[in-house]
mmCIF file of C-alpha atoms in Angstrom:
data_model
loop_
_atom_site.group_PDB
_atom_site.id
_atom_site.type_symbol
_atom_site.label_atom_id
_atom_site.label_comp_id
_atom_site.label_asym_id
_atom_site.label_seq_id
_atom_site.Cartn_x
_atom_site.Cartn_y
_atom_site.Cartn_z
ATOM 1 C CA MET A 1106 -17.933 55.801 -46.847
ATOM 2 C CA ALA A 1107 -20.697 57.942 -45.450
ATOM 3 C CA ALA A 1108 -23.613 59.272 -47.431
ATOM 4 C CA ILE A 1109 -24.109 62.062 -44.931
ATOM 5 C CA TYR A 1110 -21.240 64.392 -44.156
ATOM 6 C CA SER A 1111 -22.834 66.546 -41.497
ATOM 7 C CA LEU A 1112 -26.071 67.650 -39.884
ATOM 8 C CA PHE A 1113 -27.004 71.156 -38.708
ATOM 9 C CA ILE A 1114 -29.979 72.452 -36.789
ATOM 10 C CA VAL A 1115 -30.476 76.215 -36.851
ATOM 11 C CA ASN A 1116 -32.957 78.062 -34.657
ATOM 12 C CA LYS A 1117 -35.351 80.658 -36.008
ATOM 13 C CA SER A 1118 -32.955 83.543 -35.426
ATOM 14 C CA GLY A 1119 -30.089 81.880 -37.250
ATOM 15 C CA GLY A 1120 -28.111 80.509 -34.324
ATOM 16 C CA LEU A 1121 -26.635 77.054 -34.627
ATOM 17 C CA ILE A 1122 -28.164 74.843 -31.924
ATOM 18 C CA PHE A 1123 -26.928 71.465 -33.069
ATOM 19 C CA TYR A 1124 -24.032 70.318 -35.203
ATOM 20 C CA LYS A 1125 -22.760 66.836 -35.800
ATOM 21 C CA ASP A 1126 -20.446 65.526 -38.414
ATOM 22 C CA TYR A 1127 -20.232 62.024 -39.798
ATOM 23 C CA GLY A 1128 -17.148 60.799 -41.562
ATOM 24 C CA SER A 1129 -13.963 62.728 -42.168
ATOM 25 C CA ALA A 1130 -14.964 64.805 -45.194
ATOM 26 C CA GLY A 1131 -16.029 68.352 -44.426
ATOM 27 C CA ARG A 1132 -15.138 68.383 -40.739
ATOM 28 C CA MET A 1133 -14.898 71.941 -39.479
ATOM 29 C CA GLU A 1134 -14.076 74.117 -36.511
ATOM 30 C CA THR A 1135 -16.812 75.301 -34.160
ATOM 31 C CA ASN A 1136 -16.520 78.880 -35.356
ATOM 32 C CA ASP A 1137 -16.757 77.807 -38.979
ATOM 33 C CA SER A 1138 -19.848 75.745 -38.352
ATOM 34 C CA LEU A 1139 -21.516 78.678 -36.560
ATOM 35 C CA ARG A 1140 -20.649 80.978 -39.437
ATOM 36 C CA LEU A 1141 -21.889 78.528 -42.036
ATOM 37 C CA ALA A 1142 -25.156 78.036 -40.185
ATOM 38 C CA SER A 1143 -25.973 81.725 -39.977
ATOM 39 C CA LEU A 1144 -24.836 82.211 -43.560
ATOM 40 C CA TRP A 1145 -27.217 79.531 -44.695
ATOM 41 C CA HIS A 1146 -29.969 81.069 -42.587
ATOM 42 C CA SER A 1147 -29.518 84.428 -44.335
ATOM 43 C CA MET A 1148 -29.230 82.911 -47.807
ATOM 44 C CA HIS A 1149 -32.388 80.940 -47.184
ATOM 45 C CA ALA A 1150 -34.219 84.110 -46.151
ATOM 46 C CA ILE A 1151 -32.937 86.071 -49.140
ATOM 47 C CA SER A 1152 -33.871 83.306 -51.578
ATOM 48 C CA GLN A 1153 -37.417 83.429 -50.237
ATOM 49 C CA GLN A 1154 -37.594 87.140 -51.124
ATOM 50 C CA LEU A 1155 -35.898 86.833 -54.489
ATOM 51 C CA SER A 1156 -37.733 83.805 -55.772
ATOM 52 C CA PRO A 1157 -39.899 84.441 -58.856
ATOM 53 C CA THR A 1158 -42.453 81.847 -57.732
ATOM 54 C CA VAL A 1159 -45.183 82.936 -55.349
ATOM 55 C CA GLY A 1160 -45.199 81.355 -51.875
ATOM 56 C CA CYS A 1161 -41.647 80.064 -52.090
ATOM 57 C CA ASN A 1162 -40.375 78.463 -48.909
ATOM 58 C CA GLY A 1163 -36.697 78.999 -49.532
ATOM 59 C CA ILE A 1164 -33.981 76.700 -50.800
ATOM 60 C CA ASP A 1165 -34.687 72.998 -50.369
ATOM 61 C CA LEU A 1166 -31.676 71.648 -52.179
ATOM 62 C CA LEU A 1167 -28.302 73.078 -53.084
ATOM 63 C CA GLN A 1168 -26.261 70.985 -55.500
ATOM 64 C CA ALA A 1169 -22.516 71.484 -55.750
ATOM 65 C CA ASP A 1170 -19.717 69.501 -57.383
ATOM 66 C CA THR A 1171 -18.611 67.804 -54.181
ATOM 67 C CA PHE A 1172 -21.727 67.817 -52.017
ATOM 68 C CA ASP A 1173 -25.503 68.221 -51.881
ATOM 69 C CA LEU A 1174 -27.185 70.294 -49.202
ATOM 70 C CA HIS A 1175 -30.742 69.327 -48.306
ATOM 71 C CA CYS A 1176 -32.710 71.710 -46.130
ATOM 72 C CA PHE A 1177 -35.992 71.342 -44.289
ATOM 73 C CA GLN A 1178 -37.676 74.189 -42.493
ATOM 74 C CA SER A 1179 -40.294 73.465 -39.856
ATOM 75 C CA LEU A 1180 -43.394 75.609 -39.399
ATOM 76 C CA THR A 1181 -41.835 77.407 -36.457
ATOM 77 C CA GLY A 1182 -38.779 78.416 -38.477
ATOM 78 C CA THR A 1183 -36.288 75.897 -37.170
ATOM 79 C CA LYS A 1184 -34.113 74.705 -40.043
ATOM 80 C CA PHE A 1185 -32.613 71.257 -40.367
ATOM 81 C CA PHE A 1186 -30.032 70.675 -43.048
ATOM 82 C CA VAL A 1187 -27.727 67.864 -44.038
ATOM 83 C CA VAL A 1188 -24.636 68.036 -46.187
ATOM 84 C CA CYS A 1189 -24.285 64.764 -48.077
ATOM 85 C CA GLU A 1190 -22.702 63.044 -51.067
ATOM 86 C CA PRO A 1191 -23.771 64.377 -54.457
ATOM 87 C CA GLY A 1192 -26.838 62.499 -55.598
ATOM 88 C CA ALA A 1193 -27.640 60.877 -52.232
ATOM 89 C CA GLN A 1194 -31.286 59.750 -52.173
ATOM 90 C CA HIS A 1195 -34.070 59.907 -49.599
ATOM 91 C CA MET A 1196 -32.651 62.853 -47.710
ATOM 92 C CA GLU A 1197 -36.078 64.514 -47.374
ATOM 93 C CA GLY A 1198 -37.302 61.427 -45.562
ATOM 94 C CA LEU A 1199 -34.300 61.422 -43.275
ATOM 95 C CA LEU A 1200 -34.807 65.103 -42.453
ATOM 96 C CA LYS A 1201 -38.427 64.391 -41.541
ATOM 97 C CA VAL A 1202 -37.263 61.597 -39.252
ATOM 98 C CA ILE A 1203 -34.765 63.946 -37.619
ATOM 99 C CA TYR A 1204 -37.483 66.565 -37.193
ATOM 100 C CA GLU A 1205 -39.652 63.960 -35.512
ATOM 101 C CA LEU A 1206 -36.841 63.037 -33.137
ATOM 102 C CA TYR A 1207 -36.347 66.730 -32.388
ATOM 103 C CA THR A 1208 -40.005 67.216 -31.473
ATOM 104 C CA ASP A 1209 -39.984 64.096 -29.313
ATOM 105 C CA TYR A 1210 -36.712 64.160 -27.462
ATOM 106 C CA VAL A 1211 -35.880 67.852 -27.428
ATOM 107 C CA LEU A 1212 -39.170 69.720 -27.241
ATOM 108 C CA LYS A 1213 -40.767 67.332 -24.775
ATOM 109 C CA ASN A 1214 -37.758 67.481 -22.491
ATOM 110 C CA PRO A 1215 -38.464 69.806 -19.561
ATOM 111 C CA PHE A 1216 -34.776 70.608 -19.173
ATOM 112 C CA TYR A 1217 -34.364 71.992 -22.678
ATOM 113 C CA GLU A 1218 -34.552 75.743 -23.098
ATOM 114 C CA MET A 1219 -36.060 76.855 -26.388
ATOM 115 C CA GLU A 1220 -33.645 78.243 -29.007
ATOM 116 C CA MET A 1221 -30.638 77.118 -26.978
ATOM 117 C CA PRO A 1222 -28.025 74.540 -28.028
ATOM 118 C CA ILE A 1223 -29.344 70.999 -27.839
ATOM 119 C CA ARG A 1224 -27.769 68.839 -25.203
ATOM 120 C CA CYS A 1225 -30.087 65.886 -24.805
ATOM 121 C CA GLU A 1226 -28.733 62.403 -24.337
ATOM 122 C CA LEU A 1227 -31.828 60.721 -25.725
ATOM 123 C CA PHE A 1228 -31.808 62.863 -28.852
ATOM 124 C CA ASP A 1229 -28.168 61.966 -29.565
ATOM 125 C CA LEU A 1230 -28.880 58.309 -28.975
ATOM 126 C CA ASN A 1231 -31.930 58.121 -31.216
ATOM 127 C CA LEU A 1232 -30.309 60.277 -33.854
ATOM 128 C CA SER A 1233 -27.309 58.033 -34.209
ATOM 129 C CA GLN A 1234 -29.678 55.062 -34.445
ATOM 130 C CA ALA A 1235 -31.646 56.760 -37.215
ATOM 131 C CA ILE A 1236 -28.469 57.630 -39.140
ATOM 132 C CA GLN A 1237 -27.231 54.068 -38.674
ATOM 133 C CA LYS A 1238 -30.488 52.698 -40.012
ATOM 134 C CA ASP A 1239 -30.265 55.023 -42.978
ATOM 135 C CA ARG A 1240 -26.771 53.750 -43.770
ATOM 136 C CA VAL A 1241 -27.799 50.122 -43.483
ATOM 137 C CA SER A 1242 -30.678 50.649 -45.891
ATOM 138 C CA LEU A 1243 -28.261 52.448 -48.210
ATOM 139 C CA PHE A 1244 -25.883 49.494 -48.284
ATOM 140 C CA GLY A 1245 -28.782 47.104 -48.703
ATOM 141 C CA ARG A 1246 -29.776 48.790 -51.928
ATOM 142 C CA MET B 343 -82.520 73.204 -23.917
ATOM 143 C CA ILE B 344 -79.340 72.450 -25.746
ATOM 144 C CA GLY B 345 -78.241 68.861 -25.551
ATOM 145 C CA ALA B 346 -81.372 67.766 -23.697
ATOM 146 C CA GLY B 347 -82.411 64.244 -24.470
ATOM 147 C CA LYS B 348 -79.010 63.290 -25.799
ATOM 148 C CA ILE B 349 -77.646 62.134 -22.472
ATOM 149 C CA LYS B 350 -79.775 60.049 -20.179
ATOM 150 C CA GLN B 351 -80.588 62.148 -17.158
ATOM 151 C CA TYR B 352 -80.096 60.666 -13.745
ATOM 152 C CA ALA B 353 -81.975 62.205 -10.841
ATOM 153 C CA ASN B 354 -79.151 61.359 -8.522
ATOM 154 C CA VAL B 355 -75.492 61.519 -9.440
ATOM 155 C CA LEU B 356 -74.913 58.397 -7.381
ATOM 156 C CA ASP B 357 -77.198 56.380 -9.653
ATOM 157 C CA LYS B 358 -74.936 57.069 -12.597
ATOM 158 C CA PRO B 359 -72.816 54.074 -13.479
ATOM 159 C CA LEU B 360 -69.075 54.560 -13.118
ATOM 160 C CA SER B 361 -67.351 54.901 -16.479
ATOM 161 C CA ARG B 362 -64.977 52.128 -17.424
ATOM 162 C CA GLY B 363 -62.305 54.729 -18.005
ATOM 163 C CA ARG B 364 -60.347 52.800 -20.585
ATOM 164 C CA GLN B 365 -59.975 55.694 -23.002
ATOM 165 C CA GLU B 366 -56.484 56.264 -24.258
ATOM 166 C CA VAL B 367 -54.749 59.602 -23.904
ATOM 167 C CA SER B 368 -52.359 61.033 -26.460
ATOM 168 C CA LEU B 369 -48.813 60.331 -25.375
ATOM 169 C CA SER B 370 -47.620 63.627 -26.832
ATOM 170 C CA ALA B 371 -50.237 65.604 -24.954
ATOM 171 C CA PHE B 372 -49.243 63.870 -21.744
ATOM 172 C CA ALA B 373 -45.536 64.381 -22.413
ATOM 173 C CA PHE B 374 -45.999 68.113 -22.970
ATOM 174 C CA LEU B 375 -48.181 68.464 -19.900
ATOM 175 C CA PHE B 376 -45.712 66.580 -17.743
ATOM 176 C CA SER B 377 -42.844 68.609 -19.162
ATOM 177 C CA GLU B 378 -44.723 71.794 -18.218
ATOM 178 C CA LEU B 379 -45.331 70.418 -14.732
ATOM 179 C CA VAL B 380 -41.617 69.822 -14.252
ATOM 180 C CA GLN B 381 -40.716 73.248 -15.657
ATOM 181 C CA TYR B 382 -43.287 74.986 -13.483
ATOM 182 C CA ASN B 383 -41.950 73.348 -10.358
ATOM 183 C CA GLN B 384 -38.390 73.998 -11.430
ATOM 184 C CA THR B 385 -38.947 77.748 -11.323
ATOM 185 C CA ARG B 386 -40.123 77.497 -7.744
ATOM 186 C CA VAL B 387 -37.329 75.536 -6.115
ATOM 187 C CA ASP B 388 -33.747 76.182 -5.052
ATOM 188 C CA ASN B 389 -32.355 72.681 -5.248
ATOM 189 C CA ILE B 390 -32.925 69.303 -6.818
ATOM 190 C CA ALA B 391 -34.133 67.593 -3.662
ATOM 191 C CA GLU B 392 -36.855 70.199 -3.380
ATOM 192 C CA LEU B 393 -37.877 69.641 -7.013
ATOM 193 C CA GLU B 394 -38.029 65.918 -6.438
ATOM 194 C CA ARG B 395 -40.204 66.484 -3.377
ATOM 195 C CA ARG B 396 -42.580 68.732 -5.263
ATOM 196 C CA LEU B 397 -42.985 66.195 -8.072
ATOM 197 C CA GLU B 398 -43.608 63.562 -5.461
ATOM 198 C CA ASP B 399 -46.332 65.713 -3.917
ATOM 199 C CA ALA B 400 -47.957 66.208 -7.319
ATOM 200 C CA GLY B 401 -47.897 62.447 -7.803
ATOM 201 C CA TYR B 402 -49.299 61.926 -4.339
ATOM 202 C CA ALA B 403 -52.404 63.880 -5.250
ATOM 203 C CA VAL B 404 -52.865 61.644 -8.282
ATOM 204 C CA GLY B 405 -52.219 58.527 -6.219
ATOM 205 C CA ALA B 406 -54.851 59.373 -3.635
ATOM 206 C CA ARG B 407 -57.492 59.743 -6.328
ATOM 207 C CA VAL B 408 -56.413 56.706 -8.287
ATOM 208 C CA LEU B 409 -56.576 54.556 -5.178
ATOM 209 C CA GLU B 410 -60.055 55.782 -4.388
ATOM 210 C CA LEU B 411 -61.278 55.203 -7.922
ATOM 211 C CA LEU B 412 -59.703 51.812 -8.458
ATOM 212 C CA CYS B 413 -60.859 50.412 -5.140
ATOM 213 C CA HIS B 414 -64.366 51.346 -6.166
ATOM 214 C CA ARG B 415 -64.154 50.301 -9.794
ATOM 215 C CA GLU B 416 -61.950 47.239 -9.815
ATOM 216 C CA LYS B 417 -62.341 45.778 -6.372
ATOM 217 C CA GLY B 418 -65.953 46.442 -5.445
ATOM 218 C CA ASN B 419 -65.124 48.896 -2.662
ATOM 219 C CA ARG B 420 -62.711 46.557 -0.924
ATOM 220 C CA ARG B 421 -59.213 47.564 -0.050
ATOM 221 C CA GLU B 422 -56.134 45.451 0.227
ATOM 222 C CA THR B 423 -55.050 44.931 3.801
ATOM 223 C CA ARG B 424 -52.076 42.661 3.265
ATOM 224 C CA LEU B 425 -48.609 43.682 2.199
ATOM 225 C CA LEU B 426 -48.275 41.413 -0.814
ATOM 226 C CA GLY B 427 -51.837 42.147 -1.832
ATOM 227 C CA ILE B 428 -51.282 45.882 -1.997
ATOM 228 C CA LEU B 429 -47.953 45.443 -3.779
ATOM 229 C CA SER B 430 -49.426 43.338 -6.528
ATOM 230 C CA PHE B 431 -52.375 45.733 -6.697
ATOM 231 C CA VAL B 432 -49.950 48.586 -7.400
ATOM 232 C CA HIS B 433 -47.799 46.479 -9.719
ATOM 233 C CA SER B 434 -50.642 45.249 -11.885
ATOM 234 C CA THR B 435 -53.944 47.079 -11.477
ATOM 235 C CA VAL B 436 -52.653 50.597 -10.825
ATOM 236 C CA TRP B 437 -49.871 50.309 -13.402
ATOM 237 C CA LYS B 438 -52.255 49.016 -16.035
ATOM 238 C CA VAL B 439 -54.647 51.902 -15.574
ATOM 239 C CA LEU B 440 -51.888 54.520 -15.510
ATOM 240 C CA PHE B 441 -49.491 53.191 -18.116
ATOM 241 C CA GLY B 442 -51.485 50.618 -20.052
ATOM 242 C CA LYS B 443 -49.279 47.710 -18.985
ATOM 243 C CA VAL B 444 -48.190 45.741 -15.961
ATOM 244 C CA ALA B 445 -44.883 46.910 -14.434
ATOM 245 C CA ASP B 446 -41.827 45.004 -15.672
ATOM 246 C CA SER B 447 -40.964 43.476 -12.343
ATOM 247 C CA LEU B 448 -41.755 43.429 -8.657
ATOM 248 C CA GLU B 449 -38.971 42.256 -6.367
ATOM 249 C CA LYS B 450 -38.204 42.043 -2.712
ATOM 250 C CA GLY B 451 -35.096 43.871 -1.581
ATOM 251 C CA THR B 452 -32.229 41.535 -0.784
ATOM 252 C CA GLU B 453 -30.639 43.623 1.934
ATOM 253 C CA HIS B 454 -33.616 44.727 3.962
ATOM 254 C CA GLU B 455 -36.801 42.939 4.914
ATOM 255 C CA ASP B 456 -38.944 46.025 4.545
ATOM 256 C CA GLU B 457 -37.864 46.998 1.034
ATOM 257 C CA TYR B 458 -39.620 46.181 -2.209
ATOM 258 C CA MET B 459 -38.813 47.303 -5.725
ATOM 259 C CA ILE B 460 -40.947 47.884 -8.782
ATOM 260 C CA SER B 461 -38.766 48.142 -11.868
ATOM 261 C CA GLU B 462 -39.577 49.526 -15.253
ATOM 262 C CA LYS B 463 -37.273 49.359 -18.252
ATOM 263 C CA GLU B 464 -38.671 52.520 -19.735
ATOM 264 C CA LEU B 465 -40.908 54.494 -17.429
ATOM 265 C CA LEU B 466 -43.560 56.358 -19.411
ATOM 266 C CA VAL B 467 -42.865 59.726 -17.785
ATOM 267 C CA ASN B 468 -39.148 59.366 -18.571
ATOM 268 C CA ARG B 469 -39.649 58.375 -22.206
ATOM 269 C CA PHE B 470 -38.643 61.757 -23.668
ATOM 270 C CA ILE B 471 -36.628 63.177 -20.799
ATOM 271 C CA SER B 472 -32.840 63.441 -20.726
ATOM 272 C CA ILE B 473 -31.457 64.519 -17.375
ATOM 273 C CA PRO B 474 -28.656 67.104 -17.735
ATOM 274 C CA LYS B 475 -25.327 65.985 -16.312
ATOM 275 C CA ASP B 476 -25.284 68.665 -13.622
ATOM 276 C CA MET B 477 -28.498 67.364 -12.115
ATOM 277 C CA GLY B 478 -26.844 64.143 -11.054
ATOM 278 C CA THR B 479 -29.180 61.392 -9.954
ATOM 279 C CA PHE B 480 -32.388 63.344 -10.287
ATOM 280 C CA ASN B 481 -35.206 61.225 -11.666
ATOM 281 C CA CYS B 482 -38.535 62.501 -12.909
ATOM 282 C CA GLY B 483 -39.903 59.150 -11.835
ATOM 283 C CA ALA B 484 -40.295 60.945 -8.497
ATOM 284 C CA PHE B 485 -43.747 61.766 -9.796
ATOM 285 C CA VAL B 486 -44.565 58.082 -10.090
ATOM 286 C CA ALA B 487 -42.951 57.456 -6.727
ATOM 287 C CA GLY B 488 -45.366 60.044 -5.361
ATOM 288 C CA ILE B 489 -48.277 58.140 -6.857
ATOM 289 C CA VAL B 490 -47.116 54.971 -5.168
ATOM 290 C CA LYS B 491 -46.039 56.645 -1.991
ATOM 291 C CA VAL B 492 -47.987 56.878 1.170
ATOM 292 C CA ARG B 493 -45.380 58.535 3.292
ATOM 293 C CA MET B 494 -47.042 61.936 3.474
ATOM 294 C CA GLY B 495 -49.464 60.765 6.102
ATOM 295 C CA TYR B 496 -46.520 59.887 8.231
ATOM 296 C CA ASP B 497 -45.030 63.377 8.219
ATOM 297 C CA LEU B 498 -48.372 65.027 8.696
ATOM 298 C CA ALA B 499 -49.269 62.722 11.531
ATOM 299 C CA VAL B 500 -46.128 63.797 13.346
ATOM 300 C CA PHE B 501 -47.009 67.408 12.699
ATOM 301 C CA HIS B 502 -50.515 66.728 13.920
ATOM 302 C CA TRP B 503 -49.125 65.075 17.026
ATOM 303 C CA LEU B 504 -47.092 68.187 17.854
ATOM 304 C CA PHE B 505 -50.111 70.333 17.239
ATOM 305 C CA VAL B 506 -52.444 68.260 19.352
ATOM 306 C CA THR B 507 -50.022 67.898 22.257
ATOM 307 C CA SER B 508 -49.727 71.643 22.390
ATOM 308 C CA ILE B 509 -53.450 72.066 22.930
ATOM 309 C CA SER B 510 -54.324 68.978 24.874
ATOM 310 C CA SER B 511 -52.737 66.391 27.084
ATOM 311 C CA ASN B 512 -55.592 63.978 26.829
ATOM 312 C CA TRP B 513 -53.860 60.864 25.545
ATOM 313 C CA PRO B 514 -56.724 58.566 24.559
ATOM 314 C CA LYS B 515 -58.320 61.348 22.565
ATOM 315 C CA LEU B 516 -55.020 62.151 20.972
ATOM 316 C CA ASN B 517 -54.465 58.590 19.822
ATOM 317 C CA LYS B 518 -57.854 58.497 18.260
ATOM 318 C CA LEU B 519 -57.215 61.721 16.407
ATOM 319 C CA LEU B 520 -53.881 60.485 15.168
ATOM 320 C CA PHE B 521 -55.446 57.306 13.943
ATOM 321 C CA LEU B 522 -58.091 59.194 12.014
ATOM 322 C CA GLU B 523 -55.619 61.498 10.381
ATOM 323 C CA LYS B 524 -53.414 58.671 9.262
ATOM 324 C CA GLY B 525 -56.318 56.588 8.112
ATOM 325 C CA VAL B 526 -57.269 59.261 5.643
ATOM 326 C CA LEU B 527 -53.834 60.334 4.539
ATOM 327 C CA ASP B 528 -52.149 57.026 4.180
ATOM 328 C CA GLY B 529 -54.738 56.063 1.669
ATOM 329 C CA ALA B 530 -54.437 52.338 1.678
ATOM 330 C CA GLY B 531 -52.917 52.334 5.185
ATOM 331 C CA PHE B 532 -49.392 51.346 4.266
ATOM 332 C CA PRO B 533 -47.082 54.193 5.236
ATOM 333 C CA ALA B 534 -43.820 53.909 3.353
ATOM 334 C CA VAL B 535 -40.972 55.925 1.941
ATOM 335 C CA VAL B 536 -41.012 55.642 -1.849
ATOM 336 C CA THR B 537 -38.160 56.852 -4.036
ATOM 337 C CA ALA B 538 -37.279 56.606 -7.721
ATOM 338 C CA HIS B 539 -33.775 55.627 -8.826
ATOM 339 C CA PHE B 540 -31.931 55.002 -12.044
ATOM 340 C CA VAL B 541 -30.283 51.593 -12.115
ATOM 341 C CA PRO B 542 -27.796 50.923 -14.926
ATOM 342 C CA VAL B 543 -28.381 47.722 -16.864
ATOM 343 C CA GLU B 544 -25.561 45.863 -18.585
ATOM 344 C CA GLY B 545 -25.624 46.011 -22.369
ATOM 345 C CA GLN B 546 -28.237 48.778 -22.368
ATOM 346 C CA HIS B 547 -27.725 52.460 -23.092
ATOM 347 C CA ARG B 548 -30.480 53.544 -20.812
ATOM 348 C CA PRO B 549 -30.669 52.771 -17.137
ATOM 349 C CA ARG B 550 -33.948 51.346 -15.933
ATOM 350 C CA THR B 551 -36.024 53.081 -13.304
ATOM 351 C CA THR B 552 -36.605 51.382 -10.004
ATOM 352 C CA ILE B 553 -39.251 52.531 -7.575
ATOM 353 C CA LEU B 554 -37.972 51.601 -4.119
ATOM 354 C CA ILE B 555 -40.619 51.132 -1.457
ATOM 355 C CA LYS B 556 -39.501 51.053 2.155
ATOM 356 C CA PHE B 557 -42.395 50.284 4.451
ATOM 357 C CA ALA B 558 -42.737 51.792 7.904
ATOM 358 C CA GLU B 559 -41.976 49.527 10.827
ATOM 359 C CA GLU B 560 -45.575 49.395 11.961
ATOM 360 C CA VAL B 561 -46.668 47.878 8.652
ATOM 361 C CA LEU B 562 -44.312 44.946 9.109
ATOM 362 C CA GLN B 563 -45.366 44.533 12.715
ATOM 363 C CA ARG B 564 -48.989 44.423 11.700
ATOM 364 C CA GLU B 565 -48.157 41.993 8.924
ATOM 365 C CA ALA B 566 -46.451 39.701 11.426
ATOM 366 C CA ARG B 567 -49.434 39.944 13.734
ATOM 367 C CA LEU B 568 -51.806 38.978 10.945
ATOM 368 C CA GLY B 569 -49.666 35.908 10.343
#
């Protein structure tokens, strides 16, 4: 049983640069994941415009019957979002951790080209460790 | 005058005490700077060997200065003349100043007499760097190898030799010139070929980085002479 179903990272123009899925639920084709990512990007942008509150930063959490979608947008416009079990806790914290890993192992890597798909061994490695840790703490509770 | 009286004025710059230089530098700032250095060099090369060489050269410039500074600051203007002395100087003193810790290990090569290895589980410059698969065995540790390396003098001395022979056939003079050139360029006077390699470790995801030092023949001969 996995709390997190999948993780997406979307660049500032709406292109999917990283996708990983955990557990069997919600696994999708490459094309579907690309479509979903840009769809979310647009919805996020529209919600910012439509929101009645001033200075709204877009959707942070989308709650559905079968999943929750937590989104975190960095200052530069890169969006990180996880699809997880309904009611899963501490996802904001996890997204911050993932953002930190992104700044460390992706942005400081001289062989990474900005806005391009992420293919960094160290990022994958540290990410799976972070997710693992998150699961362990979940079971501990 | 702005700032006057705040800093003690020394009439002569040489009277000024040398700073201890123990300040820490932000790891992120260093990582970004190093990443830029690699990217800059990457746009100016055609192949990986060339990139490795350029990083090595950048490191060499750092190494020359570090040697100068540390000999003055840590060793009271004395330089190591023996092989093991200079190796442990690099392994402990230089490493500590550059990376804040002593290198993980210093070993003698098992296959060749003239080879020594400094190994590091996680080299600071490689901390955030993932090498793409198509770049094969490239290692950004080449920069550190350049710091350790003293080979440059060797190549340049040969170049100098060609140059001097073309203008003069006076051998004693030539030898003297060669000696001078090498004395300056080799820094500590231990010409060697230094390379950085990834060595896989069992039960670890990440390979460790080994800096392989292969000394020039003359160094070993001199060492034997010194007894």
